[in-house]
Short mmCIF file of C-alpha atoms and ligand atoms in Angstrom, two decimals:
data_model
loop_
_atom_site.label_atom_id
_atom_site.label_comp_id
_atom_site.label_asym_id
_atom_site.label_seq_id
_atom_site.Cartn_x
_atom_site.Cartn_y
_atom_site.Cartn_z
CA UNK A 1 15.48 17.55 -16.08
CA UNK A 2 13.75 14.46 -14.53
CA UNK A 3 12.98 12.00 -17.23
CA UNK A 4 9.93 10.15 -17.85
CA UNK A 5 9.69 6.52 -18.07
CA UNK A 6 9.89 5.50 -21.63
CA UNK A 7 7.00 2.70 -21.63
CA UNK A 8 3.65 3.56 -21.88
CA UNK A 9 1.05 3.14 -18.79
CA UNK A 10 -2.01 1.24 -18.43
CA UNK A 11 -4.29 4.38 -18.39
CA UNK A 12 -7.02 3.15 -16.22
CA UNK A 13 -11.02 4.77 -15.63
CA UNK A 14 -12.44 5.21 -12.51
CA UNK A 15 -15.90 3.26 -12.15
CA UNK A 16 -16.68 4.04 -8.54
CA UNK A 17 -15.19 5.61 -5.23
CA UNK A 18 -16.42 4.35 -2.09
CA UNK A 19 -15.80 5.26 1.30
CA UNK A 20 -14.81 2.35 3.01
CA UNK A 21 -14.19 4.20 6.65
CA UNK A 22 -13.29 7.78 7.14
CA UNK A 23 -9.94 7.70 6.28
CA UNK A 24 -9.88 5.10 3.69
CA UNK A 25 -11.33 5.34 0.24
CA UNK A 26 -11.85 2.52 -2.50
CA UNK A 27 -11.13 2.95 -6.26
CA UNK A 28 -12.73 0.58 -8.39
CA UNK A 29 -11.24 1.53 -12.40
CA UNK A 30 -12.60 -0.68 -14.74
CA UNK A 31 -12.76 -1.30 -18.32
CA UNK A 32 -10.54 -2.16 -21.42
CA UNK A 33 -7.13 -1.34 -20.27
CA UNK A 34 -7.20 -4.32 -17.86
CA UNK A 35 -7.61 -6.72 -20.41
CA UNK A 36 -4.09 -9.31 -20.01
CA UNK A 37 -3.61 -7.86 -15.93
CA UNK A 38 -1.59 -10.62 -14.32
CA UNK A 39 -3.57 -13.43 -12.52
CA UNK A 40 -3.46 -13.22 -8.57
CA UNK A 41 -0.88 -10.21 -7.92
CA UNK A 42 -3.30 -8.75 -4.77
CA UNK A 43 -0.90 -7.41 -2.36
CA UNK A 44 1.64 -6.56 -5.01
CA UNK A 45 2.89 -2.46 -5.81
CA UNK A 46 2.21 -0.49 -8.85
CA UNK A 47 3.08 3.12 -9.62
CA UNK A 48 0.33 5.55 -10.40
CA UNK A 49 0.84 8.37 -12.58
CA UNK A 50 -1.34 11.43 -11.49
CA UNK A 51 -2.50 13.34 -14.27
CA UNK A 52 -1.87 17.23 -13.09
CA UNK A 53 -4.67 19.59 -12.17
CA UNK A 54 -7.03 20.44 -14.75
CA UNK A 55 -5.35 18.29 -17.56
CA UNK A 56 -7.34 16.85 -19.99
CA UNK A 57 -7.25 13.01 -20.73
CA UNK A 58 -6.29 13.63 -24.14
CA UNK A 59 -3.12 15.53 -22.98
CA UNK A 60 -2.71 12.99 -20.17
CA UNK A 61 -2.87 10.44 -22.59
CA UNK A 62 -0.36 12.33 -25.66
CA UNK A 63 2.06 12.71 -22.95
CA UNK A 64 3.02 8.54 -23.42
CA UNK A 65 3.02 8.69 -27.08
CA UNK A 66 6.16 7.70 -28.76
CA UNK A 67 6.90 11.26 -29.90
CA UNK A 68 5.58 13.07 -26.52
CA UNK A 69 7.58 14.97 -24.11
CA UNK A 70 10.96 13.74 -22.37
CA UNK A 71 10.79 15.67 -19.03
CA UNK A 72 8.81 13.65 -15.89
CA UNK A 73 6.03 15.98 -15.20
CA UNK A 74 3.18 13.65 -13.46
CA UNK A 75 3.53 12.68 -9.79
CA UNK A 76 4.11 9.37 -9.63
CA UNK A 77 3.50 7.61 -6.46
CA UNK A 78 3.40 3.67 -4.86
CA UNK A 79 -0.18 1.93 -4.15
CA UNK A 80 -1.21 -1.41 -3.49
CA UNK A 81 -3.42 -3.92 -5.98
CA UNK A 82 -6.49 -4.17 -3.20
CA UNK A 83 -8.43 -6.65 -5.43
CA UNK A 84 -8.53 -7.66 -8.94
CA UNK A 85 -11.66 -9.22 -10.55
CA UNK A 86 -10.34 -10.37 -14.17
CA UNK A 87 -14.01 -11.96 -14.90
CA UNK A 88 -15.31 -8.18 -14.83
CA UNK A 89 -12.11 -6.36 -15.70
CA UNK A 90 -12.31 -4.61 -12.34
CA UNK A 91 -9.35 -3.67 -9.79
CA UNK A 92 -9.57 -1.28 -6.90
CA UNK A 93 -6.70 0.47 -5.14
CA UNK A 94 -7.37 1.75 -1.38
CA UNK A 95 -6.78 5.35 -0.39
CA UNK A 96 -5.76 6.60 2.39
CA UNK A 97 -7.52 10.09 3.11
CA UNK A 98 -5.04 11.99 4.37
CA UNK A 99 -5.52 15.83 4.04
CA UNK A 100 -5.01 17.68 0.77
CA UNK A 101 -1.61 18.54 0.85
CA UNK A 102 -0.25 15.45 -1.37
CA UNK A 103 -1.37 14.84 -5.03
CA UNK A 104 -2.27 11.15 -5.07
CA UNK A 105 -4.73 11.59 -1.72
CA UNK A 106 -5.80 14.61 -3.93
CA UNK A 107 -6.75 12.74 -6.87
CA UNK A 108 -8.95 10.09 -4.86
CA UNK A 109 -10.64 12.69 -3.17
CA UNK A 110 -11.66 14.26 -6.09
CA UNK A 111 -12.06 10.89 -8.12
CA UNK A 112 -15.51 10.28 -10.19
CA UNK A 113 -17.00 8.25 -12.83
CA UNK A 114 -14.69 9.02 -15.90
CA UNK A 115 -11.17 9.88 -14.29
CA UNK A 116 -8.26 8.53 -15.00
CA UNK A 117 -4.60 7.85 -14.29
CA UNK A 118 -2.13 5.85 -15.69
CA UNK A 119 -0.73 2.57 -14.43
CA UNK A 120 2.60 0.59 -13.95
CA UNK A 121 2.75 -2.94 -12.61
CA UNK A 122 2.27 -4.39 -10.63
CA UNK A 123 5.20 -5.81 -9.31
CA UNK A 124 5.85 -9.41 -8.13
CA UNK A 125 3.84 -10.20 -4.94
CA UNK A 126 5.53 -9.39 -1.50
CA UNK A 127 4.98 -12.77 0.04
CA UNK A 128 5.38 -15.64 -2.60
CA UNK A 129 4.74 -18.48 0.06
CA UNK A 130 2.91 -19.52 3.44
CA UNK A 131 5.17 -22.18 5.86
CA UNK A 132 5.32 -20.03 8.92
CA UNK A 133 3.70 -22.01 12.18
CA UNK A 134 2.53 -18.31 12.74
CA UNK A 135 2.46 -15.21 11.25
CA UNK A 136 2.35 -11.39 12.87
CA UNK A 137 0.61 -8.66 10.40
CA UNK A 138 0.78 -4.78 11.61
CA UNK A 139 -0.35 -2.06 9.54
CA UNK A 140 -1.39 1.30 9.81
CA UNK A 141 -3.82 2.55 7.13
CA UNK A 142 -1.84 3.14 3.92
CA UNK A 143 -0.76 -0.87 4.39
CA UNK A 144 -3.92 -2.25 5.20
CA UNK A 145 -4.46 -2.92 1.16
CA UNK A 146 -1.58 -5.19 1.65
CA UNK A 147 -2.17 -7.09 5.19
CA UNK A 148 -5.89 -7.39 4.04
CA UNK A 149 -5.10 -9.03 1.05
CA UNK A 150 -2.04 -11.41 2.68
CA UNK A 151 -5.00 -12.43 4.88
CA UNK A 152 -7.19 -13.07 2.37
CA UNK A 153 -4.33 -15.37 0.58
CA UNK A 154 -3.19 -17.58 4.16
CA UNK A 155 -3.84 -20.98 4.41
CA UNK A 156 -6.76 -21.37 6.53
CA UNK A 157 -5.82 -23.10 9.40
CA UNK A 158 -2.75 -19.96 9.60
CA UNK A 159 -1.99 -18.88 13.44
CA UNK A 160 -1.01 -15.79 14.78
CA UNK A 161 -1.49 -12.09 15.03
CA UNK A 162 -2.29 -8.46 13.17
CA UNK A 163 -1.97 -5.38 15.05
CA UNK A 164 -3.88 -2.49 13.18
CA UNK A 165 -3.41 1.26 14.01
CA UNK A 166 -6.15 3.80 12.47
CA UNK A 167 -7.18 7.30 13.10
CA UNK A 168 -10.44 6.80 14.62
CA UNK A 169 -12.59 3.92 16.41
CA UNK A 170 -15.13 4.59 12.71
CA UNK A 171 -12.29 3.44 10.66
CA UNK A 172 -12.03 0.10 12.61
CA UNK A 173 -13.77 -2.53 9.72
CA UNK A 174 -14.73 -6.55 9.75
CA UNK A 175 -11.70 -7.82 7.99
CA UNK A 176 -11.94 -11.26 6.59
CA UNK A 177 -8.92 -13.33 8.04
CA UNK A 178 -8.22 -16.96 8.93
CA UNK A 179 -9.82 -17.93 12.67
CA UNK A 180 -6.80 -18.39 14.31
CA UNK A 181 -5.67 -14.77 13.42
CA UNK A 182 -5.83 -12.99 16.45
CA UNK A 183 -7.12 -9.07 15.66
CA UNK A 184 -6.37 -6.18 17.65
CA UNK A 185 -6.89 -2.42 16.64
CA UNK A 186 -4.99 0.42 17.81
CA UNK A 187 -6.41 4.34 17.68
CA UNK A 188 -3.90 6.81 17.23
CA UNK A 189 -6.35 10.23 16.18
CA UNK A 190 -2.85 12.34 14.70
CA UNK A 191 -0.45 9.97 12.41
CA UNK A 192 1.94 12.87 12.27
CA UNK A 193 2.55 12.61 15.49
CA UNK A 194 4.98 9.74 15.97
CA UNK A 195 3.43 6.44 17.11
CA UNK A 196 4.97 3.96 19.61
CA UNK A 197 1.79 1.73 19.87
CA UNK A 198 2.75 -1.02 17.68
CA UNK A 199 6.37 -1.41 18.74
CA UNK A 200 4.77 -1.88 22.74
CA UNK A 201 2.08 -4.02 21.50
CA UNK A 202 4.80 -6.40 19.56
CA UNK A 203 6.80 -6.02 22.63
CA UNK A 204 3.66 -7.27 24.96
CA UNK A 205 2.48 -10.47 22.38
CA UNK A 206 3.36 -14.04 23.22
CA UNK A 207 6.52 -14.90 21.74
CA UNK A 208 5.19 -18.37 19.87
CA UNK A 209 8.17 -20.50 19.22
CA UNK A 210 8.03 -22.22 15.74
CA UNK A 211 9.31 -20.39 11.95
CA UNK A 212 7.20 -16.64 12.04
CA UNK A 213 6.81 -15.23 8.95
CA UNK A 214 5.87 -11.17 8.85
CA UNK A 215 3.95 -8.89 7.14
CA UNK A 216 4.89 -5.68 8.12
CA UNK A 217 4.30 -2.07 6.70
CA UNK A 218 3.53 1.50 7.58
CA UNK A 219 4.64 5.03 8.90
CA UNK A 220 9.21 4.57 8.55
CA UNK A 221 10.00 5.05 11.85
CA UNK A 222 7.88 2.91 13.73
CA UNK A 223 8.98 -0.02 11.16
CA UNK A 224 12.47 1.11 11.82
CA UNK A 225 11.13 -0.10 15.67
CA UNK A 226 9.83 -2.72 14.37
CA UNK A 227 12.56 -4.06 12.41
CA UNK A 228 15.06 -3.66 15.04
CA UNK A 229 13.22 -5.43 17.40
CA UNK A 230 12.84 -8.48 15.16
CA UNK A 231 15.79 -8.59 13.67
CA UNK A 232 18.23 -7.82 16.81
CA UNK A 233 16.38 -8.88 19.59
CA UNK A 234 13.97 -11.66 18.36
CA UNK A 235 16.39 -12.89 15.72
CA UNK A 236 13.75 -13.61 13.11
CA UNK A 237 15.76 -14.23 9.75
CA UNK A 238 15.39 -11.63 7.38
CA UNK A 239 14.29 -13.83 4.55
CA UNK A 240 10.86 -14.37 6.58
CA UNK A 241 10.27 -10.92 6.98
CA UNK A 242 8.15 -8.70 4.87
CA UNK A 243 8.57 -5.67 6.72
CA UNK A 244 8.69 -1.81 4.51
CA UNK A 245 8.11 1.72 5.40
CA UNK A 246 5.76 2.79 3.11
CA UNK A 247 5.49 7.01 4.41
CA UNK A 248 7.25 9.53 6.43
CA UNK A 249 5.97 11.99 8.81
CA UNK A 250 6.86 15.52 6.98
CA UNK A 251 8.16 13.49 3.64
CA UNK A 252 7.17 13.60 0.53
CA UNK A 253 7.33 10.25 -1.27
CA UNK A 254 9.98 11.05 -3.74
CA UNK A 255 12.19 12.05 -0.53
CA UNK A 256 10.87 9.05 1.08
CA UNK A 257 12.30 7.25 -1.64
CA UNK A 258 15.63 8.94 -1.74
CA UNK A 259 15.90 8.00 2.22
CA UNK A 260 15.37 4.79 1.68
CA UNK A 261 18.16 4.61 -1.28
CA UNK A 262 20.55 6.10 0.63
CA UNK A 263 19.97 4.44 4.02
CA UNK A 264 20.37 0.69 1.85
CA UNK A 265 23.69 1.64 0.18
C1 FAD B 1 5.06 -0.50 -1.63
C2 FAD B 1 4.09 0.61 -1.18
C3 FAD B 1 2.72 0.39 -1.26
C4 FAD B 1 1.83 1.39 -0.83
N1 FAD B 1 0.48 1.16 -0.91
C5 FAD B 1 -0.40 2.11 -0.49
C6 FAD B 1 -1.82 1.90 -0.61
O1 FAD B 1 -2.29 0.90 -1.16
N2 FAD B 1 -2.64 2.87 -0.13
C7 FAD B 1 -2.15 4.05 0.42
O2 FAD B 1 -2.95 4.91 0.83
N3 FAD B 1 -0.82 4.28 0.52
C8 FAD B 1 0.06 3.35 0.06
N4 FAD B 1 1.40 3.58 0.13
C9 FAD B 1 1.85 4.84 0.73
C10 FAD B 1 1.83 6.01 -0.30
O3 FAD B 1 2.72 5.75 -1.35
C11 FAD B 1 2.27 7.28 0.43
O4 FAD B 1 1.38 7.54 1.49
C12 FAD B 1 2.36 8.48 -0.50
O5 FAD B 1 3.17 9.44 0.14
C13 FAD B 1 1.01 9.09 -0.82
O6 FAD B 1 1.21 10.13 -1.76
P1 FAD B 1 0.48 11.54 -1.64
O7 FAD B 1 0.64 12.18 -2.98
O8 FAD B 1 -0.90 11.36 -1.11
O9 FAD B 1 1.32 12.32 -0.54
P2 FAD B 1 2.84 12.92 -0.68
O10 FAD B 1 2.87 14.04 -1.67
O11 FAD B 1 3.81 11.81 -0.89
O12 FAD B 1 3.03 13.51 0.78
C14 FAD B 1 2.39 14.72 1.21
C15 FAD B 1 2.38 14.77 2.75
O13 FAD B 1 1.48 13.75 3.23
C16 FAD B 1 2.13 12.95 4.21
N5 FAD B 1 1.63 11.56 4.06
C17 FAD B 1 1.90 10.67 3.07
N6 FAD B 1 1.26 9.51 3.28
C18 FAD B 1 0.56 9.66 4.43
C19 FAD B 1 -0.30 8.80 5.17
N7 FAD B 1 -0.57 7.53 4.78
N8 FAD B 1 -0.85 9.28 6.31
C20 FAD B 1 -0.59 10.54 6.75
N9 FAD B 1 0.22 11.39 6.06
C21 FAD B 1 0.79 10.97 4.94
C22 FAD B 1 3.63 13.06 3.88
O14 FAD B 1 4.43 12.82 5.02
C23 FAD B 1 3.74 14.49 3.39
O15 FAD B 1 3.89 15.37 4.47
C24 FAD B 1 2.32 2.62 -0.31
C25 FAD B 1 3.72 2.84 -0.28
C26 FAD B 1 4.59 1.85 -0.70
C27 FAD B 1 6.08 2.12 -0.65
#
């Protein structure tokens, strides 16, 4: 038996859903529960616990009682703190829209006024200081939430480069980013089909000379590519890398997970 986590979630209400391009929705929960949410963690993880289908809040809800149930019965998966607007008690979490088949795309999809999940986190934030002389951001879709908000968070006068790959040229947006960012997009229509885009785009950039610093997250085996290439043949330390797989093609996130366990022991 898989046991729950002890602690009780942040259960958070959906306010709104918007569609911010076709494969990416927004989540805006607000209320109550986000009374005390840390100050300026954009960027950082959280774990959401999906409440199963056709569960009502109050069972949701008597499942994190002191006395409730031992056994883990909620998906629980990873997302990224978009935005956080303490004045209003707002945050929104980004969605990627990604067929059916997984219960956390599921949830969004079907998210209204009034639904709920609960919350843990967020962690610490993934990049805790800016003193590159440039920076290089890629992302596919499910780590735009965090490249968007390390953007947002640069010094101003930051250098360098993002590489973004999406689905479709309608899920290309106007990201805000310092001016000497240097934006290119990438369309690749099937992301389970695996992607060599990025990796030959990194491979084709400029090398700047100077300290980079990386953000650096998406689909495992192209930031297996990735990694490799900075690590072995660029030699960029590891302690100015952000760089994570956040999916696998044909992976559930719990395997995910597992892989990733194993592969750092
Ligand atoms: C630190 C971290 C932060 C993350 N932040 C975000 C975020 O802010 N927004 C976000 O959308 N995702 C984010 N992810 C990725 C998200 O956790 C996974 O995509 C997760 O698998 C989604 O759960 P699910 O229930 O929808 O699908 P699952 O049940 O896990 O998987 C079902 C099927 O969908 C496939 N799949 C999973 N994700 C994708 C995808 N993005 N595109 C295409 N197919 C997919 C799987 O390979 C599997 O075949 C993050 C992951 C990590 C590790």
């Amino acid at each position: 038996m898989l046991k729950r986590l002890k602690r009780r979630p942040r259960i958070l209400t959906v306010q709104s859903t918007r569609q911010l391009s076709p494969h990416l929705l927004r989540v805006t929960f607000a209320g109550p529960e986000l009374e005390g949410f840390p100050l300026k963690h954009e960027g950082a993880n959280c774990k959401l616990v999906l409440p199963r289908d056709g569960e009502s809040r109050a069972d949701f809800e008597a499942y994190f009682a002191p006395d409730g149930p031992e056994e883990k019965v909620h998906p629980v998966r990873t997302y990224t703190v978009r935005s956080h607007r303490p004045d209003k008690l707002e945050l929104d979490i980004d969605f990627v829209v990604h067929g059916d088949e997984g219960p956390a795309t599921r949830w969004a999809q079907a998210a209204k006024p009034g639904s709920y999940l609960g919350f843990f986190g967020p962690s610490q934030t993934k990049i805790a200081e800016f003193y590159a002389d440039w920076y290089l951001l890629a992302a596919d879709l499910s780590a735009m939430p965090i490249v968007e908000a390390t953007l947002e968070a640069m010094p101003d006068e930051a250098r360098g480069v993002a590489v973004f790959e999406v689905p479709s040229a309608e899920d290309i947006r106007d990201i805000k980013a310092p001016k000497g960012i240097d934006i290119t997009w990438l369309i690749h229509e099937d992301p389970h089909v695996p992607s060599t885009a990025q990796v030959a785009f990194v491979k084709s950039i400029d090398w700047r000379s100077g300290v980079l610093q990386t953000c650096i997250a998406g689909e495992s085996s192209v930031i297996r590519s990735l990694r490799d290439y900075l690590h072995n043949d660029r030699k960029v330390p590891k302690k100015d890398t952000y760089i994570s797989g956040y999916w696998k093609i044909g992976l559930v996130e719990d395997e995910h997970q597992k892989m990733k366990r194993a592969e750092a022991a």
